[in-house]
Coordinates of C-alpha atoms in Angstrom, one line a residue:
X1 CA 0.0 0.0 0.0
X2 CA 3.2 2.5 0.8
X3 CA 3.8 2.1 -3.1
X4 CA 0.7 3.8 -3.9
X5 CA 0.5 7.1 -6.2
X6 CA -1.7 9.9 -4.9
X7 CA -4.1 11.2 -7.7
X8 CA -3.0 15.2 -8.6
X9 CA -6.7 16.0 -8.6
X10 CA -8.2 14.0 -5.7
X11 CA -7.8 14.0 -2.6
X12 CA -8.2 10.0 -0.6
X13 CA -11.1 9.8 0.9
X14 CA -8.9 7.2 3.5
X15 CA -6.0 9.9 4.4
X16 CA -3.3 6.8 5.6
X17 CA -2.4 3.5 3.0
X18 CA -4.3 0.7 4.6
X19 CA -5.3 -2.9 3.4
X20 CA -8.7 -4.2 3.7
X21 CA -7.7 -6.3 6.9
X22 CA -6.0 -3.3 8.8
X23 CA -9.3 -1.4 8.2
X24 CA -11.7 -3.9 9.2
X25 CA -9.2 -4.5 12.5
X26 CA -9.6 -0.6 13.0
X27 CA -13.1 -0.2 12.8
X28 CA -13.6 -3.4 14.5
X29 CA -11.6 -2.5 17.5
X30 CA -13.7 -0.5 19.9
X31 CA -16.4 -3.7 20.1
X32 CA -13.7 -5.9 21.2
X33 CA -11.7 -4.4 23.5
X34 CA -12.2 -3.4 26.6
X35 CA -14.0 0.1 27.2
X36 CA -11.5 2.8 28.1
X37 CA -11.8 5.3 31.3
X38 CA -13.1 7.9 29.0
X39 CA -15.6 5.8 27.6
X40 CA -17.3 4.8 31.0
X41 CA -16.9 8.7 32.5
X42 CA -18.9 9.7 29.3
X43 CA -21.5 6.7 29.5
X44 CA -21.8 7.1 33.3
X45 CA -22.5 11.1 32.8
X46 CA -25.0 10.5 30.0
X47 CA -26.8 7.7 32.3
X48 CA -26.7 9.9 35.0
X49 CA -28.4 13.1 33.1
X50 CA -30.7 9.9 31.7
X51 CA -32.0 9.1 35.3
X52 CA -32.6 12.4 36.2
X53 CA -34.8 13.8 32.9
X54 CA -36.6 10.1 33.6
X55 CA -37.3 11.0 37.3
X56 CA -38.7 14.3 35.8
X57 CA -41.2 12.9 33.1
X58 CA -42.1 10.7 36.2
X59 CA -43.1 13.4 38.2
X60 CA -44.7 15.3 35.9
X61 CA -46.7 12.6 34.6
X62 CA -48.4 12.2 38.4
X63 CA -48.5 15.2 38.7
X64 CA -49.8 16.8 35.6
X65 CA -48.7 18.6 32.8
X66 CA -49.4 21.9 35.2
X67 CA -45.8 21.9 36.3
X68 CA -45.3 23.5 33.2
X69 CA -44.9 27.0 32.8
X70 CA -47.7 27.4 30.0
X71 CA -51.0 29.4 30.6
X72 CA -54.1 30.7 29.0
X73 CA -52.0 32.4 25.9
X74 CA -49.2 30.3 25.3
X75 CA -50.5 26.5 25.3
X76 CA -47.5 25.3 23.2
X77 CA -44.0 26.3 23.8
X78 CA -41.3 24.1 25.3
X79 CA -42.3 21.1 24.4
X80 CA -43.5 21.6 21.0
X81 CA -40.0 23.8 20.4
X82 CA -37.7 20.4 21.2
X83 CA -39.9 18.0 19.4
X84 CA -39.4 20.1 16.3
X85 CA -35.6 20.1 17.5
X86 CA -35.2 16.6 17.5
X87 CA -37.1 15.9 14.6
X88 CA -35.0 18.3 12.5
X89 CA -31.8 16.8 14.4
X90 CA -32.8 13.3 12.6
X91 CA -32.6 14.5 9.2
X92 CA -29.0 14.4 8.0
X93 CA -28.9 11.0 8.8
X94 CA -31.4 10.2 6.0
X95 CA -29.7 12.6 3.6
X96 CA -26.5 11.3 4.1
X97 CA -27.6 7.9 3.7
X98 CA -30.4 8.0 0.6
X99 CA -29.5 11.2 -0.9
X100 CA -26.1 11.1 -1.0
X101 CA -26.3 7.6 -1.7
X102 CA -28.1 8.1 -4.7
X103 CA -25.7 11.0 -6.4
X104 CA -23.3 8.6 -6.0
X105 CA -21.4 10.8 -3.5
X106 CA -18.4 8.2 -2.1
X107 CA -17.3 11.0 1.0
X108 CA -20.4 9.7 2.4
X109 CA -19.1 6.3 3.5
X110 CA -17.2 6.6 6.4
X111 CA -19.8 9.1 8.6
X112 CA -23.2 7.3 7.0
X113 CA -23.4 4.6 9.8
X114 CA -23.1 7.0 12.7
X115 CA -25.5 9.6 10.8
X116 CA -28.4 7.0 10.7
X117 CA -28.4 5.7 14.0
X118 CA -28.0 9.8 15.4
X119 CA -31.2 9.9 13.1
X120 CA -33.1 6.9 15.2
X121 CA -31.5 8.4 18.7
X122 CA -32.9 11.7 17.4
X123 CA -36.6 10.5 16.7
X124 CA -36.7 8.5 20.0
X125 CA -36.0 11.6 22.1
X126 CA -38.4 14.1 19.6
X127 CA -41.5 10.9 20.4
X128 CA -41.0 11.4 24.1
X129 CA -42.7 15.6 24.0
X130 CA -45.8 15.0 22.4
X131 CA -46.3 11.8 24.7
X132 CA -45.9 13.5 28.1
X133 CA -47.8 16.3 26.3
X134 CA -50.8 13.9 26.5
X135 CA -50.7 14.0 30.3
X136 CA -52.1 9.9 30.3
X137 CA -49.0 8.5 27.9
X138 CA -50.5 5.4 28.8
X139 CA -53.4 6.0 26.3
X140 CA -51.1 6.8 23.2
X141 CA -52.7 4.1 21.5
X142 CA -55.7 6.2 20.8
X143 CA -54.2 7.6 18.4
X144 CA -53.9 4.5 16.3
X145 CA -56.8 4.3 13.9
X146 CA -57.8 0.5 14.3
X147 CA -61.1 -0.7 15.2
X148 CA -61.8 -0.5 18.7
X149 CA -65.0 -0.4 20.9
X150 CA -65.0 3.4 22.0
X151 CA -68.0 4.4 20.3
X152 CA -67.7 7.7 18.7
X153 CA -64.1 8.5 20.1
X154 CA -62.4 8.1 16.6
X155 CA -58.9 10.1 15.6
X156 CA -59.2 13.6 13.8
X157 CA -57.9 12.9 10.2
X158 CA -57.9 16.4 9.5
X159 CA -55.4 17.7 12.7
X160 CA -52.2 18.2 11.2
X161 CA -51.1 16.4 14.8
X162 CA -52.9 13.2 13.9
X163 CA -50.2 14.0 10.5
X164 CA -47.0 14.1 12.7
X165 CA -48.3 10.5 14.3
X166 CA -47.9 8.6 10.8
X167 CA -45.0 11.1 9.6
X168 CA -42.8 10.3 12.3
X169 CA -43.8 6.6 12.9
X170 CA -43.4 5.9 9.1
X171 CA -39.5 8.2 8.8
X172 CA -38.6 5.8 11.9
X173 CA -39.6 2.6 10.6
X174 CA -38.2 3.1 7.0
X175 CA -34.8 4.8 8.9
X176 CA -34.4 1.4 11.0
X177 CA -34.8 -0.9 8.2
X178 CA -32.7 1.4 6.3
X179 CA -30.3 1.4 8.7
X180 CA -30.3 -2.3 9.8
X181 CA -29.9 -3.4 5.9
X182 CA -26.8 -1.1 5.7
X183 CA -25.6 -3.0 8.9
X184 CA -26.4 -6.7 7.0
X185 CA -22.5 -7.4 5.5
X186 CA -20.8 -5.7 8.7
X187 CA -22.8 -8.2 11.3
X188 CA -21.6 -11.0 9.2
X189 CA -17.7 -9.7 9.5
X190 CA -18.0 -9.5 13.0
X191 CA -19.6 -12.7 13.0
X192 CA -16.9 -14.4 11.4
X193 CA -14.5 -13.0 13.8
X194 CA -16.0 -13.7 17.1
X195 CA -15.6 -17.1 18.8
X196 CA -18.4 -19.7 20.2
X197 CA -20.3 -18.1 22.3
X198 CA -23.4 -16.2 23.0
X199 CA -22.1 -12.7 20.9
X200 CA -21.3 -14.7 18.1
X201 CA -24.9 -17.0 18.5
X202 CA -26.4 -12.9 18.3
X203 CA -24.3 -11.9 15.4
X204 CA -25.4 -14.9 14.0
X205 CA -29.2 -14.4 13.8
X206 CA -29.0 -10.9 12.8
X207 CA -27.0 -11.3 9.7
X208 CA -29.4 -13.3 8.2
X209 CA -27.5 -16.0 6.8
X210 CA -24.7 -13.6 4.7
X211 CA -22.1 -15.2 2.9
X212 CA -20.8 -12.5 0.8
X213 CA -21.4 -14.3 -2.5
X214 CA -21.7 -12.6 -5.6
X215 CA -26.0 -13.0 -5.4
X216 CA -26.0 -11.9 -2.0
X217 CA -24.1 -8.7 -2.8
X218 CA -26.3 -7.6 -5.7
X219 CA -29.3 -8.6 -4.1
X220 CA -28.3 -6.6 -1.3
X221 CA -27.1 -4.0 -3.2
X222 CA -31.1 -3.7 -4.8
X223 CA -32.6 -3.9 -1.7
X224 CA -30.4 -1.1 -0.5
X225 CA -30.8 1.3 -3.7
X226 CA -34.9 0.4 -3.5
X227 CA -34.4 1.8 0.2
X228 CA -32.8 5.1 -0.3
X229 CA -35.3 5.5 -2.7
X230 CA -38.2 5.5 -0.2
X231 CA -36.1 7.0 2.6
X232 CA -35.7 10.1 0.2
X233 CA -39.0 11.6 -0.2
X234 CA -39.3 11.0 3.7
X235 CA -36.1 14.1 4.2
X236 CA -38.9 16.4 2.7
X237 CA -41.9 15.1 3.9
X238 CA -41.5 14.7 7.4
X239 CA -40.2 18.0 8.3
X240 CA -43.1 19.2 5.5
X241 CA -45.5 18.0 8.1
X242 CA -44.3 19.2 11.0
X243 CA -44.3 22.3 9.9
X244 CA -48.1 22.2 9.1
X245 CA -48.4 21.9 12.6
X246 CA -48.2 25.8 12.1
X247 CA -49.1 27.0 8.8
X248 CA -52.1 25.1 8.7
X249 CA -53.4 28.2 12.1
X250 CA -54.5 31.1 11.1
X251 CA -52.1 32.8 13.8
X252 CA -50.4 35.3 12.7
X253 CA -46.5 34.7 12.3
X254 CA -47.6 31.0 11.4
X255 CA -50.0 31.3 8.7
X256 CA -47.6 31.2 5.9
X257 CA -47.1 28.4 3.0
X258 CA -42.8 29.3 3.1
X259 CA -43.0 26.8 6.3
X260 CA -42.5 23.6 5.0
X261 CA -39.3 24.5 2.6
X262 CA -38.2 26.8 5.2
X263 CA -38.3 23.5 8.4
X264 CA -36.7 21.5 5.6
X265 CA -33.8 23.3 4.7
X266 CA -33.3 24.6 8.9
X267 CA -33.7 20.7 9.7
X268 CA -30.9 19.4 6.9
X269 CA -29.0 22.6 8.9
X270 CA -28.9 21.2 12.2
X271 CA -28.7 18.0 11.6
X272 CA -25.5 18.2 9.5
X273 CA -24.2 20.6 12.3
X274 CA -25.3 17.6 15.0
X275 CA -23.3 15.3 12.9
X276 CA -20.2 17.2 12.4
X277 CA -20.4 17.5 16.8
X278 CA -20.6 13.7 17.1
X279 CA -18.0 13.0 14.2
X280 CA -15.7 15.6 15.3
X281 CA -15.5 13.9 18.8
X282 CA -15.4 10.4 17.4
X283 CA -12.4 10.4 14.8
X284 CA -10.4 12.2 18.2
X285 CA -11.4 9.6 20.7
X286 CA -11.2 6.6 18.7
X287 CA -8.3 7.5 16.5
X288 CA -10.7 7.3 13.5
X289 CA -8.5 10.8 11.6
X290 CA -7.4 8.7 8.7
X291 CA -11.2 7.8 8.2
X292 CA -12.9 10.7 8.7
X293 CA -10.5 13.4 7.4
X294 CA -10.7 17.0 6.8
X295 CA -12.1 16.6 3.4
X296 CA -15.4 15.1 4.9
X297 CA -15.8 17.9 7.2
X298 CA -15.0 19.9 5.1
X299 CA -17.6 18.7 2.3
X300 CA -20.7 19.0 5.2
X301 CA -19.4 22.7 6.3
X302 CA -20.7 23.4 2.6
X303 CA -23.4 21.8 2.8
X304 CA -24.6 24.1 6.2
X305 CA -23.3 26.9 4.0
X306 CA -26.1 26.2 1.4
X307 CA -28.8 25.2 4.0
X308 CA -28.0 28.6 5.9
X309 CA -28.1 30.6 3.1
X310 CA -31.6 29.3 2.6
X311 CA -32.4 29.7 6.0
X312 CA -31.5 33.3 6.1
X313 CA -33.6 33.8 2.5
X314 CA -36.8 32.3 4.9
X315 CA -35.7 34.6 7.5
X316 CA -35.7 37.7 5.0
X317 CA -38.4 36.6 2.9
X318 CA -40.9 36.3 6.3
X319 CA -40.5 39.6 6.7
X320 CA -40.9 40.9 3.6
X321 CA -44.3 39.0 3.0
X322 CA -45.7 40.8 6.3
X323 CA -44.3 44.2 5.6
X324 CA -45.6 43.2 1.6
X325 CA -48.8 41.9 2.9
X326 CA -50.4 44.9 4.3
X327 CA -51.7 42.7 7.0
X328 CA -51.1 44.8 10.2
X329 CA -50.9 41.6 12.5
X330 CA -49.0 40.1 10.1
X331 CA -46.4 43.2 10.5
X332 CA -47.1 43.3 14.3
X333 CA -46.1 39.6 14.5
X334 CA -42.7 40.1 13.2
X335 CA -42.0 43.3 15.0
X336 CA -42.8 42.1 18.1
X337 CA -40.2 39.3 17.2
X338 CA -37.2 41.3 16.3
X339 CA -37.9 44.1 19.0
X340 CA -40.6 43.0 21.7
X341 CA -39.7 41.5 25.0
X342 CA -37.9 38.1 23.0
X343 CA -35.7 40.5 20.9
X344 CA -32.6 38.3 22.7
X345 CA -33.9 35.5 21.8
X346 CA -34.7 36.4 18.3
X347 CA -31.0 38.0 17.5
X348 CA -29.6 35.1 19.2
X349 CA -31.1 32.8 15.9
X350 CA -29.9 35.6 13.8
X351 CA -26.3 35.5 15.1
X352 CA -26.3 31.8 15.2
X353 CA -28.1 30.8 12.4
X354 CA -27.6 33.7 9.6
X355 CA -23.8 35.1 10.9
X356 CA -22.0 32.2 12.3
X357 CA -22.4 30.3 8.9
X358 CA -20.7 32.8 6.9
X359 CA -18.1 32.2 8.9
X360 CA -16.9 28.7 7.2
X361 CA -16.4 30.3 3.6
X362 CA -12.7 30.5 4.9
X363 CA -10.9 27.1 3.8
X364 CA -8.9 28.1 7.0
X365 CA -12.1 27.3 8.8
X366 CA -13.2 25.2 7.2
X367 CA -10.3 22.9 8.1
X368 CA -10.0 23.6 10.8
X369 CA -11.7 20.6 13.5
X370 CA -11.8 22.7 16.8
X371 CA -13.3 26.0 15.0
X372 CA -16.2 23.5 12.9
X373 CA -16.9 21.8 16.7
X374 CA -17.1 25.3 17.7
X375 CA -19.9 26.5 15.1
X376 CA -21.4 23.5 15.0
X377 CA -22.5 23.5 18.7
X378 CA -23.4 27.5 17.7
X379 CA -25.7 26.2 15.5
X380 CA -27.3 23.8 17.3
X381 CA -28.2 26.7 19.6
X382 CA -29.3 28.5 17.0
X383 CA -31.7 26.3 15.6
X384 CA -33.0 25.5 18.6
X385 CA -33.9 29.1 19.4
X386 CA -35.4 29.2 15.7
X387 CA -38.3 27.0 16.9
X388 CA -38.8 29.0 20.0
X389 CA -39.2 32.2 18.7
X390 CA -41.4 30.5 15.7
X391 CA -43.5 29.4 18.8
X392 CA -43.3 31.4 21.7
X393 CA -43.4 34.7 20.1
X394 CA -46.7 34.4 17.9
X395 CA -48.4 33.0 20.8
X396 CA -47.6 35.5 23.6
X397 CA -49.2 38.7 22.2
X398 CA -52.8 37.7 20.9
X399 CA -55.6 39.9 19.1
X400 CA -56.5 41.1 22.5
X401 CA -54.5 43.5 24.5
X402 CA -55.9 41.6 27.4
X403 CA -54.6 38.4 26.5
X404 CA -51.3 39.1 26.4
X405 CA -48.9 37.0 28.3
X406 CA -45.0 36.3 28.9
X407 CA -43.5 32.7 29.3
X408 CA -40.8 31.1 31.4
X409 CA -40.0 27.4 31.2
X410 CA -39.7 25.9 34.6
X411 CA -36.9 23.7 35.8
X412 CA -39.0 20.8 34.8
X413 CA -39.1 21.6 31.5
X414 CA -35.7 22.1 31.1
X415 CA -35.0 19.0 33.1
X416 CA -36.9 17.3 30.5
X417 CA -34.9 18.6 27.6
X418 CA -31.8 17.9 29.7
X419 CA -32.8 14.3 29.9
X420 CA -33.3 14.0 26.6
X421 CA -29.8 14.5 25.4
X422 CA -28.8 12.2 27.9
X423 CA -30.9 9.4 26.0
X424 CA -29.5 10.5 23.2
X425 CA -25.6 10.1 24.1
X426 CA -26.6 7.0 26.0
X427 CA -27.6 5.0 23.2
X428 CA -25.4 6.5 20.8
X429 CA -22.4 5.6 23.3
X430 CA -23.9 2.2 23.5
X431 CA -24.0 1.6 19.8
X432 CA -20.4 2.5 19.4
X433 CA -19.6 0.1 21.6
X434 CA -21.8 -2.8 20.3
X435 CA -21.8 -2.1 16.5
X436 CA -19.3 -0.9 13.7
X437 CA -19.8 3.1 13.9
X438 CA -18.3 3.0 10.4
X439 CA -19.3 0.5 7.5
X440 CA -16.8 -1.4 6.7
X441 CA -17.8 -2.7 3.1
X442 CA -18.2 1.0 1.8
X443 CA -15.1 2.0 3.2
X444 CA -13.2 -0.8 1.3
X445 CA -15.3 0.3 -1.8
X446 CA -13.3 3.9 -1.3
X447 CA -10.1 2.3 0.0
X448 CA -8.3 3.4 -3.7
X449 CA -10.3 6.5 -4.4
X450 CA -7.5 8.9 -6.0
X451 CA -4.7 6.2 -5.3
X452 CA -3.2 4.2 -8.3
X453 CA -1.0 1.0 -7.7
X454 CA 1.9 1.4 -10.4
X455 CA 3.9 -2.0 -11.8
X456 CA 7.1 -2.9 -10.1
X457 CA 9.3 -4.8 -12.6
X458 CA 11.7 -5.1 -9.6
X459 CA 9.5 -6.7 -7.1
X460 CA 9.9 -10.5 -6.2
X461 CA 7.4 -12.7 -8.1
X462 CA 5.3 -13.5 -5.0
X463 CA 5.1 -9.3 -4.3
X464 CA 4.2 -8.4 -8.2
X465 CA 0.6 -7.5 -9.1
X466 CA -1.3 -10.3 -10.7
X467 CA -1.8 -10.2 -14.7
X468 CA -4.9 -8.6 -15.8
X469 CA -6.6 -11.4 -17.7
X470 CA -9.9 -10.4 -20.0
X471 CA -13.4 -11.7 -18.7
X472 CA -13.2 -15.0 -20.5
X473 CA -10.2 -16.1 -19.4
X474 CA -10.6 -14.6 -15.8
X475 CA -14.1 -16.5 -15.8
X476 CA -12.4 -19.6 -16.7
X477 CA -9.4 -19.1 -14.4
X478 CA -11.4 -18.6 -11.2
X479 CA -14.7 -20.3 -10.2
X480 CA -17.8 -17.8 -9.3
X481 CA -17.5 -18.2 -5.5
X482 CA -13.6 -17.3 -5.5
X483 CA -14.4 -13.7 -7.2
X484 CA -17.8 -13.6 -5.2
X485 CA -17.5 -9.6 -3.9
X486 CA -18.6 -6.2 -3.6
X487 CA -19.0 -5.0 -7.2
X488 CA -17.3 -1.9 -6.2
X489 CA -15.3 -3.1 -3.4
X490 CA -11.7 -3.9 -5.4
X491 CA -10.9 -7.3 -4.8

C-alpha cells in the first residue's frame, strides 16, 4: 500500500495506506476491546443526566402537565420547540444515507453509519414531548386508527397532529430498516471474527445468513438502492409535516405556506451541524483521523453553507411577505419578534443561524476541526432558538391586549430537555460500543479513491501484481464463488 501514487486532482477519501484487513481491525476495534476510562466517564454522565430527565417525566406525569410554565395564551411552547428540534436533528442521517447515496457521493461512507443511527436516537428523544404532552402517555394508542369499541371517540384525520403520528412513525420505521440493511455485511464480518459463544450465536441471527457471495451482494445492493429511494422523499416530507403543525393556524406569524421549505432546509441545517459534533468527537477519541478526514468535514461545512443561506432567504423573505402583505398583524407579528420582550432570543437565531455560517467560507475554517466543533454546537443553539421564537413569540401577544402573556419554562421543563440528550448520548455511546460506527464494506469500496498502484518490474514474483486477464479467461481461471465480492469493493 506505501507504493501507492496519490491522484493530482483527488484528494483520498482514506487519508493513511491501509489494506482491507488493517481497516476492518480498526473499525472493528472499539467492540472488542475493553471500554476505556473515558468511555465509562462519558457513558456514566449520560446515564446519570438519563436518570434524572426520567425522574422528571415521572413526576410530571403524576402530577400533571401543570408543572409547566404554560397558561391561558401560550398553550404550546417548550415542548413543542424540542420535538421540532429533535425531529429536524434526525434529518441528516437520511440525507447522508439516501440522498447522498443516490448522487453517487463516495465521502459519504465513512460518517453514513453514525449519521443513521443519530437519526433513530434523534426521533426516540423528539416521540418522548408529544407523549408527556398527552398527560395519560398510557393512552397513546388512541391515536392508532384501528377498530376499537369506544363508540364515537375516533382520531381527527384532519389535525395536522394526527399528520405528525404517521410522519414520524413511518421516517422511523423506514430509517431502521434502512439502517439495519446497511448494517447486514458488517454483522456478518464480525460474526466471522467472534468465537463460540453467545455474541457470536447474536451476530449470527441478525446477519441473516450472509455469505458474501456474488447473489447476496447484488441482491443486497437492490434492496439497498430500493431503500434510499423511499427514505428520500421522507427528508422532505416529514419535516413538510411538521411544519403544518403551524401553517395550517390562522395565527399570525404562522400562517404562511414558506413553512414547509423553510423546516426542511433549517432541519438538513442542524442535523449536518449535530453530525459534524458527534464526528468531530469520534475520529479524536477513537483515532478514526485517517477515516474521517478533513475533506469530509469539510464537504458538510458546505453543505450548512447552502442550508444557511436558505435559512436566512426564509428569515428575509418572512419579513418581507408581512411588511408586503399589508396585513397589520402580520407586520405586528414580526416586530414584536425582532424588537418586543424576545428581541434576545430572536438575535440570538440571527447570530447563530444567519452570521456564524458565513463564517466557514474560509478554507482556514473550514479545516480547521476545533473552530467547525465550535460552530457546530453554535448552531445547534441556533436552531434551537429558531423554533422557539417560531413558537413562543406568535403566541404571547394575541388579538387582544388583554390576553397578552410572557412565558418562562420551569426547571421541569428544562429538566426534560436535559434528559433528553442524555438518552441520546446513552444509546449513541452504547451503539459505538456494540456495532461498527463506520461501515466497513463501503469503506473498502473507497479504499483506492484517487490512489493508483503502479507495476514494479523489480519486485519478487510473489510481491508483483497479478496479470490482468480479460473476462473470459478470468471467468475460466477462477470459479464464481472465488471472485464472489462487492462490485465496487476492489478485490
Amino acid at each position: 500500500m506505501s507504493n501507492q501514487h496519490l491522484s493530482p486532482l483527488r484528494v483520498p477519501l482514506v487519508s493513511e495506506p491501509r489494506s482491507m484487513g488493517q481497516l476492518t481491525e480498526e473499525i472493528c476495534a472499539p467492540m472488542e476491546r475493553a471500554p476505556t476510562w473515558k468511555w465509562w466517564v462519558a457513558f456514566g454522565i449520560a446515564v446519570a443526566v438519563l436518570a434524572t430527565g426520567a425522574g422528571i417525566v415521572a413526576y410530571q406525569v403524576g402530577t400533571g402537565i401543570g408543572v409547566w410554565g404554560l397558561n391561558k395564551t401560550i398553550g404550546w411552547a417548550f415542548d413543542i420547540t424540542n420535538f421540532v428540534f429533535w425531529v429536524g436533528i434526525g434529518h441528516a442521517g437520511t440525507l447522508i444515507s439516501a440522498i447522498l447515496f443516490l448522487f453517487r457521493q463516495k465521502w459519504r461512507t465513512s460518517i453514513n453509519r453514525a449519521a443513521e443511527a443519530m437519526t433513530l436516537f434523534a426521533v426516540m428523544c423528539a416521540a418522548l414531548f408529544p407523549l408527556i404532552h398527552m398527560g395519560r402517555p398510557w393512552l397513546a394508542f388512541w391515536v392508532l386508527p384501528y377498530p376499537n369499541t369506544r363508540g364515537s371517540l375516533w382520531v381527527n384525520f384532519r389535525s395536522p397532529l394526527l399528520w405528525d403520528v404517521f410522519a414520524i412513525s413511518t421516517y422511523f420505521t423506514v430509517s431502521a430498516v434502512f439502517w439495519y440493511v446497511g448494517l447486514i455485511p458488517d454483522l456478518a464480518t464480525v460474526r466471522d471474527r467472534l468465537k463460540a459463544g453467545f455474541r457470536k450465536a447474536v451476530f449470527k441471527v441478525m446477519s441473516l445468513g450472509w455469505t458474501g457471495s456474488n447473489r447476496t451482494w447484488s441482491r443486497y445492493e437492490t434492496v439497498y438502492l430500493l431503500l434510499a429511494g423511499l427514505a428520500t422523499p421522507l427528508v422532505l416530507s416529514v419535516h413538510t409535516i411538521v411544519s403544518m403543525d403551524f401553517a395550517t393556524s390562522v395565527i399570525p406569524g404562522w400562517h404562511t405556506t414558506i413553512f414547509p421549505p423553510y423546516f426542511v432546509a433549517g432541519a438538513v441545517f442542524s442535523g449536518f451541524a449535530m453530525v459534524l459534533t458527534l464526528m468531530i468527537i469520534t475520529r479524536v477519541v477513537l483515532g478514526y483521523e485517517h477515516l474521517i478526514t478533513l475533506r469530509h468535514l469539510e464537504n458538510m461545512t458546505k453543505v450548512i453553507i447552502v442550508t444557511g443561506g436558505l435559512v436566512s432567504l426564509a428569515y428575509a423573505t418572512e419579513f418581507f411577505i408581512a411588511w408586503y402583505s399589508g396585513n397589520p398583524y402580520e407586520r405586528f407579528a414580526f416586530m414584536n419578534r425582532a424588537f418586543g420582550p424576545y428581541a434576545w432570543a430572536y438575535w440570538t437565531m440571527v447570530t447563530c443561524n444567519v452570521v456564524s455560517p458565513h463564517l466557514f467560507w474560509f478554507k482556514k475554517i473550514r479545516t480547521s476541526p476545533a473552530a467547525i466543533f465550535v460552530l457546530s454546537l453554535v448552531i445547534n443553539v441556533g436552531m434551537w432558538f429558531e423554533r422557539f421564537v417560531i413558537i413562543v413569540t406568535s403566541l404571547h401577544r394575541d388579538y387582544l391586549p388583554s390576553s397578552w402573556s410572557m412565558y418562562t419554562p420551569t426547571m421541569v421543563e428544562v429538566g426534560t430537555f436535559i434528559g433528553t440528550f442524555g438518552l441520546f448520548f446513552t444509546l449513541f455511546l452504547l451503539f459505538v460500543r456494540v456495532l461498527p460506527i463506520i461501515s466497513i464494506g463501503e469503506v473498502k469500496s473507497v479504499l483506492g479513491f484517487a490512489r493508483s498502484t503502479p507495476a514494479h518490474p523489480e519486485a519478487p514474483p510473489s510481491t508483483r501484481p497479478a496479470p490482468v486477464l480479460d473476462a473470459p479467461e478470468a471467468a475460466r481461471s477462477h470459479p464464481p464463488l472465488a471472485i464472489a465480492t462487492r462490485k465496487d469493493v476492489p478485490v
